[in-house]
XYZ file of N, CA, C and O in Angstrom:
824
model
N 128.664 114.230 123.917
C 127.268 113.950 123.594
C 126.453 113.990 124.880
O 126.783 113.327 125.856
N 125.380 114.759 124.932
C 124.631 114.901 126.166
C 123.727 113.695 126.392
O 123.579 112.823 125.543
N 123.107 113.638 127.584
C 122.312 112.493 127.985
C 121.126 112.275 127.063
O 120.780 111.149 126.715
N 120.450 113.355 126.641
C 119.278 113.242 125.782
C 119.639 112.558 124.477
O 118.932 111.683 123.990
N 120.774 112.954 123.886
C 121.191 112.357 122.613
C 121.523 110.892 122.810
O 121.179 110.034 122.006
N 122.177 110.565 123.939
C 122.530 109.172 124.201
C 121.279 108.302 124.335
O 121.215 107.182 123.848
N 120.260 108.830 125.005
C 119.027 108.074 125.175
C 118.341 107.825 123.842
O 117.738 106.787 123.612
N 118.422 108.794 122.951
C 117.793 108.635 121.650
C 118.492 107.573 120.817
O 117.940 107.072 119.844
N 119.721 107.229 121.202
C 120.489 106.264 120.432
C 120.276 104.833 120.919
O 120.879 103.907 120.421
N 119.412 104.653 121.929
C 119.131 103.325 122.440
C 117.786 102.867 121.874
O 116.745 103.404 122.196
N 117.807 101.884 121.006
C 116.609 101.400 120.336
C 116.294 99.995 120.805
O 117.158 99.133 120.809
N 115.042 99.772 121.189
C 114.614 98.443 121.618
C 113.576 97.937 120.623
O 112.572 98.587 120.392
N 113.822 96.776 120.049
C 112.915 96.182 119.078
C 112.315 94.940 119.711
O 113.038 94.097 120.244
N 110.983 94.806 119.672
C 110.310 93.663 120.278
C 110.795 92.377 119.629
O 110.853 92.259 118.434
N 111.088 91.360 120.475
C 111.546 90.062 119.991
C 113.047 90.039 119.913
O 113.703 89.234 120.528
N 113.680 90.940 119.140
C 115.131 91.027 119.041
C 115.544 92.413 119.510
O 115.042 93.429 119.033
N 116.474 92.446 120.457
C 116.893 93.703 121.036
C 118.145 94.192 120.314
O 119.126 93.469 120.188
N 118.118 95.420 119.828
C 119.243 95.993 119.118
C 119.737 97.198 119.894
O 118.986 98.147 120.114
N 120.992 97.172 120.312
C 121.584 98.287 121.035
C 122.516 99.039 120.089
O 123.408 98.461 119.475
N 122.319 100.340 119.975
C 123.159 101.167 119.124
C 123.978 102.084 120.023
O 123.432 102.864 120.788
N 125.261 101.975 119.959
C 126.133 102.698 120.853
C 126.611 103.996 120.218
O 127.281 103.996 119.188
N 126.274 105.152 120.864
C 126.783 106.445 120.440
C 126.446 106.816 119.022
O 127.124 107.630 118.411
N 125.370 106.247 118.457
C 124.957 106.549 117.081
C 126.050 106.260 116.070
O 126.107 106.853 114.998
N 126.964 105.320 116.385
C 128.069 105.032 115.484
C 127.799 103.809 114.624
O 128.664 103.371 113.883
N 126.584 103.234 114.770
C 126.236 102.081 113.941
C 126.738 100.764 114.484
O 126.687 99.753 113.794
N 127.250 100.744 115.724
C 127.708 99.503 116.335
C 126.509 98.837 116.996
O 125.884 99.406 117.885
N 126.150 97.649 116.569
C 124.946 96.992 117.079
C 125.265 95.607 117.618
O 126.250 94.981 117.217
N 124.414 95.132 118.522
C 124.504 93.776 119.051
C 123.093 93.221 119.155
O 122.212 93.868 119.705
N 122.863 92.044 118.597
C 121.529 91.456 118.611
C 121.493 90.267 119.556
O 122.489 89.576 119.753
N 120.307 90.025 120.133
C 120.097 88.925 121.056
C 118.946 88.065 120.538
O 117.903 88.599 120.165
N 119.106 86.732 120.526
C 118.022 85.865 120.049
C 116.785 86.001 120.938
O 116.874 86.339 122.118
N 115.649 85.703 120.356
C 114.394 85.715 121.102
C 114.289 84.460 121.951
O 114.625 83.356 121.520
N 113.816 84.596 123.170
C 113.617 83.444 124.040
C 112.465 82.580 123.524
O 111.454 83.108 123.074
N 112.622 81.261 123.615
C 111.567 80.338 123.233
C 111.250 79.433 124.420
O 112.147 79.045 125.169
N 109.965 79.099 124.562
C 109.498 78.343 125.711
C 108.917 77.010 125.263
O 108.212 76.928 124.257
N 109.181 75.949 126.051
C 108.774 74.600 125.673
C 108.138 73.877 126.858
O 108.402 74.189 128.017
N 107.303 72.871 126.538
C 106.702 71.992 127.529
C 106.854 70.542 127.073
O 106.724 70.241 125.881
N 107.127 69.660 128.015
C 107.079 68.230 127.735
C 105.619 67.804 127.767
O 104.898 68.124 128.714
N 105.171 67.101 126.737
C 103.782 66.665 126.645
C 103.728 65.187 126.282
O 104.341 64.757 125.303
N 102.967 64.435 127.058
C 102.864 62.985 126.865
C 101.824 62.670 125.791
O 100.771 63.307 125.718
N 102.137 61.673 124.981
C 101.187 61.202 123.976
C 100.042 60.452 124.655
O 100.076 60.174 125.852
N 99.037 60.091 123.888
C 97.878 59.406 124.436
C 98.274 58.070 125.069
O 98.996 57.271 124.464
N 97.801 57.855 126.292
C 98.092 56.627 127.024
C 96.953 55.618 126.821
O 95.772 55.982 126.863
N 97.309 54.348 126.597
C 96.292 53.309 126.413
C 95.579 53.038 127.737
O 96.201 52.955 128.794
N 94.276 52.883 127.662
C 93.476 52.614 128.858
C 93.585 51.136 129.245
O 93.640 50.261 128.382
N 93.588 50.889 130.549
C 93.656 49.508 131.024
C 92.267 48.917 131.240
O 92.131 47.707 131.424
N 91.246 49.775 131.233
C 89.863 49.315 131.395
C 88.929 50.372 130.830
O 89.339 51.512 130.575
N 87.678 49.981 130.648
C 86.705 50.916 130.075
C 86.309 52.020 131.049
O 85.937 53.115 130.625
N 86.370 51.728 132.323
C 86.019 52.724 133.336
C 87.128 52.790 134.388
O 87.884 51.818 134.566
N 87.237 53.906 135.107
C 88.311 54.045 136.105
C 88.190 53.025 137.227
O 87.089 52.677 137.654
N 89.309 52.552 137.703
C 89.317 51.678 138.867
C 89.113 52.526 140.128
O 89.466 53.708 140.152
N 88.550 51.945 141.187
C 88.170 52.735 142.372
C 89.356 53.061 143.280
O 89.355 52.731 144.475
N 90.371 53.691 142.716
C 91.551 54.062 143.488
C 91.829 55.556 143.304
O 91.450 56.157 142.294
N 92.498 56.105 144.293
C 92.938 57.497 144.186
C 94.411 57.585 144.515
O 94.916 56.848 145.371
N 95.135 58.467 143.846
C 96.575 58.604 144.083
C 96.917 60.052 144.417
O 96.172 60.983 144.102
N 98.049 60.199 145.038
C 98.594 61.537 145.269
C 100.101 61.486 145.055
O 100.775 60.617 145.625
N 100.598 62.374 144.218
C 102.049 62.492 144.039
C 102.554 63.348 145.201
O 102.436 64.571 145.185
N 103.064 62.667 146.205
C 103.461 63.362 147.425
C 104.740 64.177 147.243
O 104.915 65.229 147.856
N 105.617 63.665 146.422
C 106.902 64.344 146.275
C 107.457 64.092 144.886
O 107.435 62.970 144.394
N 107.929 65.142 144.257
C 108.689 65.006 143.014
C 109.869 65.963 143.109
O 109.698 67.145 143.399
N 111.049 65.426 142.943
C 112.260 66.240 143.040
C 113.144 65.960 141.834
O 112.971 64.963 141.128
N 114.088 66.842 141.610
C 114.966 66.743 140.437
C 116.377 67.108 140.856
O 116.579 67.945 141.753
N 117.338 66.481 140.240
C 118.739 66.793 140.512
C 118.985 68.288 140.336
O 118.468 68.920 139.409
N 119.773 68.863 141.235
C 120.065 70.295 141.152
C 120.725 70.675 139.835
O 120.635 71.831 139.404
N 121.350 69.717 139.174
C 121.990 69.999 137.890
C 120.989 70.397 136.814
O 121.331 71.087 135.853
N 119.724 69.967 136.994
C 118.727 70.168 135.943
C 117.453 70.837 136.453
O 116.443 70.830 135.760
N 117.489 71.428 137.642
C 116.262 71.975 138.218
C 115.878 73.339 137.646
O 114.748 73.791 137.825
N 116.791 74.016 136.951
C 116.469 75.305 136.346
C 115.622 75.143 135.096
O 115.451 74.045 134.562
N 115.099 76.249 134.597
C 114.270 76.207 133.392
C 115.100 76.100 132.114
O 114.600 75.672 131.071
N 116.363 76.497 132.160
C 117.185 76.479 130.953
C 117.479 75.054 130.501
O 117.748 74.171 131.325
N 117.402 74.802 129.195
C 117.792 73.508 128.648
C 119.281 73.279 128.930
O 120.081 74.216 128.926
N 119.640 72.014 129.138
C 121.027 71.655 129.403
C 121.500 70.707 128.311
O 120.793 69.753 127.958
N 122.705 70.977 127.781
C 123.293 70.140 126.740
C 124.638 69.607 127.232
O 125.423 70.336 127.839
N 124.887 68.337 126.950
C 126.192 67.749 127.254
C 127.002 67.700 125.977
O 126.634 67.008 125.021
N 128.134 68.399 125.960
C 128.920 68.526 124.738
C 130.091 67.537 124.676
O 130.530 67.179 123.596
N 130.638 67.151 125.819
C 131.692 66.147 125.865
C 131.681 65.506 127.241
O 130.719 65.654 127.992
N 132.742 64.799 127.585
C 132.749 64.037 128.832
C 132.643 64.928 130.069
O 132.121 64.499 131.102
N 133.136 66.150 129.985
C 133.164 67.007 131.184
C 132.441 68.328 131.000
O 132.313 69.094 131.955
N 131.954 68.612 129.796
C 131.398 69.931 129.492
C 129.885 69.886 129.333
O 129.361 69.212 128.445
N 129.184 70.605 130.205
C 127.740 70.808 130.093
C 127.486 72.290 129.842
O 128.201 73.147 130.359
N 126.449 72.584 129.050
C 126.092 73.970 128.777
C 124.602 74.182 129.034
O 123.788 73.315 128.728
N 124.263 75.344 129.606
C 122.854 75.704 129.757
C 122.494 76.717 128.669
O 123.325 77.522 128.262
N 121.265 76.647 128.210
C 120.796 77.482 127.102
C 119.844 78.545 127.647
O 118.700 78.246 128.005
N 120.301 79.771 127.696
C 119.526 80.864 128.268
C 118.305 81.206 127.416
O 117.310 81.719 127.926
N 118.348 80.907 126.131
C 117.304 81.354 125.206
C 116.253 80.289 124.895
O 115.211 80.605 124.325
N 116.515 79.027 125.263
C 115.538 77.950 125.066
C 115.280 77.309 126.419
O 116.165 76.645 126.974
N 114.055 77.495 126.927
C 113.786 77.155 128.312
C 112.410 76.491 128.465
O 111.558 76.577 127.582
N 112.228 75.832 129.607
C 110.917 75.288 129.946
C 109.967 76.431 130.298
O 110.365 77.416 130.926
N 108.698 76.269 129.926
C 107.683 77.281 130.232
C 107.410 77.345 131.735
O 107.155 78.412 132.291
N 107.446 76.179 132.389
C 107.381 76.098 133.849
C 108.541 75.218 134.302
O 109.216 74.599 133.479
N 108.792 75.156 135.589
C 109.884 74.323 136.081
C 109.696 72.881 135.600
O 108.574 72.356 135.630
N 110.769 72.210 135.176
C 110.625 70.869 134.596
C 109.995 69.856 135.542
O 109.254 68.978 135.103
N 110.261 69.957 136.838
C 109.652 69.011 137.777
C 108.145 69.192 137.822
O 107.389 68.202 137.873
N 107.675 70.440 137.787
C 106.232 70.698 137.772
C 105.610 70.218 136.467
O 104.503 69.663 136.449
N 106.319 70.426 135.357
C 105.852 69.980 134.047
C 105.666 68.456 134.028
O 104.616 67.933 133.627
N 106.674 67.728 134.506
C 106.624 66.270 134.475
C 105.591 65.749 135.470
O 104.875 64.777 135.190
N 105.477 66.394 136.629
C 104.475 65.972 137.608
C 103.067 66.059 137.010
O 102.244 65.154 137.174
N 102.783 67.142 136.312
C 101.460 67.327 135.712
C 101.183 66.276 134.653
O 100.075 65.724 134.576
N 102.189 65.959 133.837
C 101.997 64.967 132.777
C 101.796 63.562 133.344
O 100.996 62.780 132.818
N 102.501 63.241 134.411
C 102.320 61.928 135.039
C 100.910 61.812 135.615
O 100.226 60.797 135.433
N 100.463 62.850 136.316
C 99.113 62.839 136.876
C 98.044 62.680 135.810
O 97.121 61.864 135.952
N 98.157 63.438 134.729
C 97.186 63.358 133.635
C 97.182 61.965 133.013
O 96.125 61.417 132.683
N 98.354 61.373 132.851
C 98.451 60.065 132.203
C 97.858 58.964 133.065
O 97.203 58.050 132.552
N 98.084 59.024 134.381
C 97.529 58.006 135.267
C 96.002 58.059 135.271
O 95.340 57.018 135.298
N 95.446 59.258 135.237
C 93.988 59.379 135.160
C 93.469 58.904 133.808
O 92.461 58.196 133.727
N 94.166 59.258 132.742
C 93.736 58.880 131.388
C 93.767 57.374 131.184
O 93.005 56.828 130.375
N 94.633 56.686 131.913
C 94.765 55.240 131.750
C 93.618 54.469 132.390
O 93.466 53.272 132.159
N 92.839 55.159 133.249
C 91.765 54.536 134.034
C 92.286 53.622 135.136
O 91.534 52.826 135.696
N 93.567 53.726 135.458
C 94.089 53.000 136.610
C 93.529 53.572 137.908
O 93.355 52.853 138.892
N 93.287 54.888 137.890
C 92.806 55.589 139.067
C 91.570 56.404 138.710
O 91.399 56.837 137.571
N 90.765 56.638 139.736
C 89.552 57.424 139.537
C 89.769 58.898 139.839
O 89.101 59.754 139.275
N 90.704 59.194 140.732
C 90.934 60.593 141.078
C 92.387 60.845 141.448
O 93.125 59.937 141.824
N 92.772 62.092 141.317
C 94.083 62.589 141.724
C 93.877 63.353 143.025
O 93.226 64.390 143.059
N 94.429 62.817 144.101
C 94.225 63.411 145.412
C 94.788 64.796 145.573
O 94.433 65.511 146.516
N 95.665 65.212 144.674
C 96.189 66.571 144.728
C 95.144 67.578 144.274
O 95.273 68.772 144.530
N 94.117 67.074 143.574
C 93.080 67.943 143.021
C 91.772 67.783 143.782
O 91.066 68.747 144.052
N 91.447 66.533 144.142
C 90.168 66.268 144.796
C 90.289 65.078 145.747
O 91.219 64.279 145.639
N 89.373 64.968 146.699
C 89.316 63.859 147.643
C 90.657 63.540 148.318
O 91.086 62.376 148.352
N 91.352 64.536 148.839
C 92.675 64.272 149.404
C 92.659 63.336 150.609
O 93.678 62.755 150.955
N 91.509 63.149 151.269
C 91.440 62.286 152.447
C 91.153 60.836 152.095
O 91.173 59.968 152.965
N 90.882 60.556 150.830
C 90.497 59.217 150.416
C 91.505 58.557 149.486
O 91.157 57.658 148.732
N 92.729 58.988 149.541
C 93.728 58.406 148.650
C 94.029 56.968 149.043
O 94.081 56.627 150.228
N 94.221 56.132 148.042
C 94.574 54.735 148.298
C 96.048 54.462 148.032
O 96.610 53.499 148.552
N 96.690 55.335 147.200
C 98.081 55.125 146.844
C 98.825 56.464 146.796
O 98.228 57.497 146.491
N 100.114 56.376 147.075
C 100.968 57.571 147.077
C 102.175 57.314 146.180
O 102.624 56.171 146.027
N 102.666 58.395 145.595
C 103.746 58.286 144.609
C 104.841 59.295 144.933
O 104.560 60.448 145.274
N 106.082 58.851 144.810
C 107.233 59.742 144.931
C 108.142 59.517 143.731
O 108.336 58.374 143.292
N 108.696 60.612 143.206
C 109.478 60.567 141.967
C 110.752 61.373 142.149
O 110.737 62.461 142.755
N 111.843 60.840 141.621
C 113.105 61.585 141.601
C 113.647 61.572 140.178
O 113.907 60.501 139.612
N 113.805 62.751 139.586
C 114.345 62.884 138.223
C 115.853 63.099 138.335
O 116.307 64.128 138.847
N 116.622 62.140 137.858
C 118.081 62.203 138.022
C 118.809 62.781 136.814
O 119.891 63.370 136.946
N 118.215 62.630 135.615
C 118.871 63.114 134.389
C 117.837 63.749 133.474
O 116.777 63.163 133.235
N 118.171 64.926 132.934
C 117.275 65.609 131.988
C 118.121 66.571 131.154
O 118.350 67.706 131.548
N 118.605 66.080 130.006
C 119.476 66.921 129.186
C 119.547 66.379 127.759
O 119.070 65.277 127.466
N 120.144 67.171 126.887
C 120.423 66.730 125.533
C 121.858 66.250 125.446
O 122.775 67.004 125.798
N 122.061 65.017 125.024
C 123.411 64.458 124.890
C 123.893 64.689 123.456
O 123.472 64.001 122.531
N 124.772 65.668 123.301
C 125.259 66.058 121.973
C 126.734 65.674 121.778
O 127.456 66.304 121.008
N 127.181 64.648 122.470
C 128.588 64.250 122.370
C 128.912 63.572 121.045
O 130.037 63.667 120.549
N 127.933 62.868 120.495
C 128.159 62.140 119.243
C 127.294 62.732 118.133
O 126.430 63.577 118.373
N 127.517 62.253 116.899
C 126.741 62.738 115.762
C 125.256 62.461 115.972
O 124.403 63.288 115.623
N 124.927 61.291 116.533
C 123.542 60.967 116.856
C 123.195 61.570 118.214
O 123.611 61.087 119.259
N 122.429 62.640 118.202
C 122.033 63.295 119.441
C 120.975 62.468 120.163
O 120.186 61.744 119.532
N 120.957 62.594 121.492
C 120.041 61.816 122.318
C 119.322 62.716 123.320
O 119.905 63.675 123.838
N 118.061 62.388 123.579
C 117.305 63.050 124.645
C 117.366 62.150 125.867
O 116.859 61.029 125.847
N 117.989 62.639 126.928
C 118.191 61.844 128.134
C 117.142 62.226 129.177
O 116.988 63.406 129.512
N 116.427 61.225 129.674
C 115.441 61.431 130.731
C 115.410 60.181 131.606
O 114.924 59.138 131.182
N 115.954 60.287 132.828
C 115.969 59.175 133.768
C 115.235 59.589 135.038
O 115.412 60.707 135.533
N 114.428 58.677 135.565
C 113.765 58.981 136.826
C 113.444 57.702 137.590
O 113.299 56.633 137.015
N 113.362 57.848 138.902
C 112.968 56.767 139.796
C 111.567 57.051 140.301
O 111.222 58.200 140.590
N 110.772 55.984 140.458
C 109.411 56.166 140.951
C 109.088 55.051 141.945
O 109.507 53.898 141.755
N 108.411 55.396 142.999
C 107.928 54.412 143.962
C 106.454 54.692 144.233
O 106.044 55.846 144.375
N 105.661 53.621 144.238
C 104.231 53.703 144.535
C 104.004 52.895 145.802
O 104.490 51.755 145.909
N 103.279 53.456 146.757
C 103.081 52.753 148.022
C 101.710 53.054 148.615
O 101.048 54.029 148.257
N 101.303 52.172 149.509
C 100.088 52.388 150.294
C 100.510 52.809 151.695
O 101.686 52.666 152.080
N 99.550 53.298 152.447
C 99.870 53.768 153.791
C 98.714 53.462 154.733
O 97.555 53.745 154.410
N 99.043 52.871 155.855
C 98.027 52.551 156.855
C 98.639 52.706 158.238
O 99.707 52.166 158.524
N 97.942 53.460 159.089
C 98.425 53.718 160.446
C 99.857 54.256 160.442
O 100.709 53.851 161.238
N 100.106 55.166 159.484
C 101.412 55.835 159.337
C 102.525 54.894 158.898
O 103.705 55.263 158.931
N 102.174 53.679 158.477
C 103.160 52.726 157.974
C 103.028 52.614 156.463
O 101.930 52.383 155.941
N 104.150 52.776 155.753
C 104.157 52.743 154.287
C 104.545 51.353 153.791
O 105.476 50.724 154.326
N 103.843 50.897 152.757
C 104.138 49.601 152.144
C 104.320 49.791 150.640
O 103.341 50.003 149.906
N 105.557 49.736 150.146
C 105.781 49.887 148.696
C 105.169 48.728 147.924
O 105.292 47.565 148.325
N 104.490 49.062 146.835
C 103.951 48.013 145.963
C 104.634 48.018 144.592
O 104.481 47.060 143.824
N 105.393 49.085 144.321
C 106.043 49.183 143.016
C 107.209 50.161 143.116
O 107.075 51.233 143.704
N 108.327 49.750 142.542
C 109.504 50.615 142.513
C 110.276 50.326 141.228
O 110.515 49.153 140.896
N 110.647 51.378 140.520
C 111.367 51.149 139.264
C 112.173 52.386 138.869
O 111.787 53.519 139.175
N 113.289 52.144 138.181
C 114.091 53.212 137.578
C 113.888 53.168 136.073
O 114.100 52.121 135.441
N 113.474 54.285 135.508
C 113.295 54.399 134.064
C 114.473 55.168 133.484
O 114.774 56.284 133.931
N 115.138 54.578 132.502
C 116.266 55.222 131.843
C 115.951 55.359 130.360
O 115.577 54.376 129.709
N 116.089 56.565 129.838
C 115.768 56.833 128.436
C 116.910 57.592 127.758
O 117.361 58.625 128.262
N 117.350 57.065 126.635
C 118.303 57.754 125.764
C 117.711 57.684 124.361
O 118.029 56.779 123.576
N 116.823 58.620 124.062
C 116.024 58.573 122.838
C 116.729 59.303 121.690
O 117.040 60.488 121.811
N 117.003 58.622 120.561
C 117.613 59.303 119.412
C 116.712 60.409 118.889
O 115.490 60.249 118.806
N 117.309 61.541 118.536
C 116.551 62.676 118.020
C 117.167 63.175 116.721
O 118.325 62.874 116.405
N 116.374 63.937 115.975
C 116.802 64.445 114.672
C 117.525 65.777 114.830
O 116.924 66.841 114.802
N 118.825 65.714 115.046
C 119.602 66.944 115.158
C 119.729 67.421 116.593
O 119.245 66.797 117.537
N 120.368 68.576 116.746
C 120.672 69.110 118.063
C 119.877 70.369 118.383
O 120.318 71.219 119.146
N 118.688 70.483 117.827
C 117.860 71.661 118.077
C 117.034 71.465 119.338
O 116.734 70.333 119.728
N 116.633 72.553 120.011
C 115.756 72.423 121.186
C 114.403 71.817 120.837
O 113.809 71.120 121.660
N 113.925 72.049 119.614
C 112.650 71.450 119.188
C 112.774 69.927 119.121
O 111.900 69.199 119.615
N 113.861 69.453 118.517
C 114.082 68.003 118.418
C 114.266 67.392 119.802
O 113.774 66.289 120.079
N 114.942 68.111 120.685
C 115.160 67.618 122.043
C 113.832 67.484 122.790
O 113.597 66.492 123.492
N 112.960 68.463 122.630
C 111.652 68.407 123.289
C 110.832 67.224 122.783
O 110.182 66.521 123.574
N 110.846 66.990 121.477
C 110.137 65.838 120.907
C 110.701 64.541 121.492
O 109.953 63.607 121.823
N 112.017 64.479 121.644
C 112.640 63.291 122.229
C 112.206 63.070 123.666
O 111.925 61.926 124.071
N 112.144 64.142 124.454
C 111.658 64.016 125.832
C 110.197 63.581 125.861
O 109.805 62.792 126.712
N 109.390 64.109 124.929
C 107.989 63.693 124.835
C 107.889 62.182 124.622
O 107.105 61.483 125.284
N 108.671 61.676 123.683
C 108.652 60.240 123.388
C 109.144 59.429 124.588
O 108.569 58.387 124.924
N 110.209 59.915 125.219
C 110.783 59.189 126.347
C 109.798 59.080 127.508
O 109.589 57.996 128.067
N 109.174 60.193 127.878
C 108.229 60.168 128.994
C 106.984 59.365 128.632
O 106.449 58.623 129.466
N 106.521 59.489 127.397
C 105.348 58.727 126.959
C 105.594 57.223 127.061
O 104.757 56.472 127.569
N 106.746 56.776 126.570
C 107.066 55.341 126.617
C 107.200 54.851 128.056
O 106.734 53.757 128.399
N 107.832 55.668 128.902
C 108.010 55.271 130.296
C 106.671 55.167 131.014
O 106.428 54.217 131.777
N 105.795 56.126 130.772
C 104.505 56.118 131.460
C 103.597 55.004 130.953
O 102.810 54.448 131.727
N 103.701 54.660 129.674
C 102.921 53.524 129.189
C 103.400 52.234 129.847
O 102.596 51.366 130.219
N 104.710 52.120 130.031
C 105.257 50.957 130.724
C 104.829 50.949 132.190
O 104.484 49.903 132.749
N 104.824 52.127 132.811
C 104.383 52.247 134.197
C 102.938 51.800 134.349
O 102.593 51.047 135.278
N 102.080 52.262 133.459
C 100.657 51.899 133.512
C 100.494 50.390 133.342
O 99.705 49.753 134.064
N 101.219 49.809 132.416
C 101.123 48.363 132.197
C 101.561 47.590 133.435
O 100.899 46.620 133.848
N 102.655 48.036 134.046
C 103.136 47.366 135.264
C 102.132 47.496 136.400
O 101.825 46.521 137.115
N 101.610 48.712 136.611
C 100.702 48.946 137.726
C 99.354 48.243 137.549
O 98.684 47.943 138.535
N 98.995 47.972 136.312
C 97.694 47.338 136.073
C 97.621 45.956 136.710
O 96.527 45.454 137.000
N 98.784 45.329 136.934
C 98.807 44.020 137.576
C 98.964 44.144 139.094
O 98.815 43.145 139.811
N 99.286 45.328 139.574
C 99.492 45.554 141.006
C 98.242 46.085 141.704
O 98.029 45.804 142.896
N 97.441 46.850 140.979
C 96.268 47.474 141.584
C 95.040 46.607 141.330
O 94.525 46.557 140.210
N 94.579 45.940 142.346
C 93.427 45.048 142.188
C 92.510 45.189 143.384
O 92.906 45.632 144.449
């Protein structure tokens, strides 16, 4: 079979790719990639107007085990799997950083995000480390796992003073082992953690 005939036997279908080998009817299909974002629910305001503070998320990092865009599932005590076809739309650390920033502004705890505006007038700085981000599918009841550490501090004359430090651990039950259910679980987990964060900080920022 010459090259021209072979090329005619390669068919690409948008969404699902079908490869036909040698016009013999042998085909292989590939699932369509799907993209997801973690999105926080509405955060309760601590006051009617923003408090006169500004924050900057100086650093957000994530364990190398979960820094890729592919969803990660834990199937047993030693087996983790990455999902090539269900992935974050942007890197998960960037996704979570954006949601935290939006939530802190929405709560009225702060008046501005120094990463966006007034970078020279920040009153508080934040660092975050995401240690766990996966779907726990070891048992019949699937769980959305999201753990992170956060520290909030002030800075004067190059000296840092922590005012808040906490580890948030979330194992949120989800409906089944689908990527959609896992994303909803992460949404709930981050929303609950950030509401708790806002409540805690409301007594620290005065």
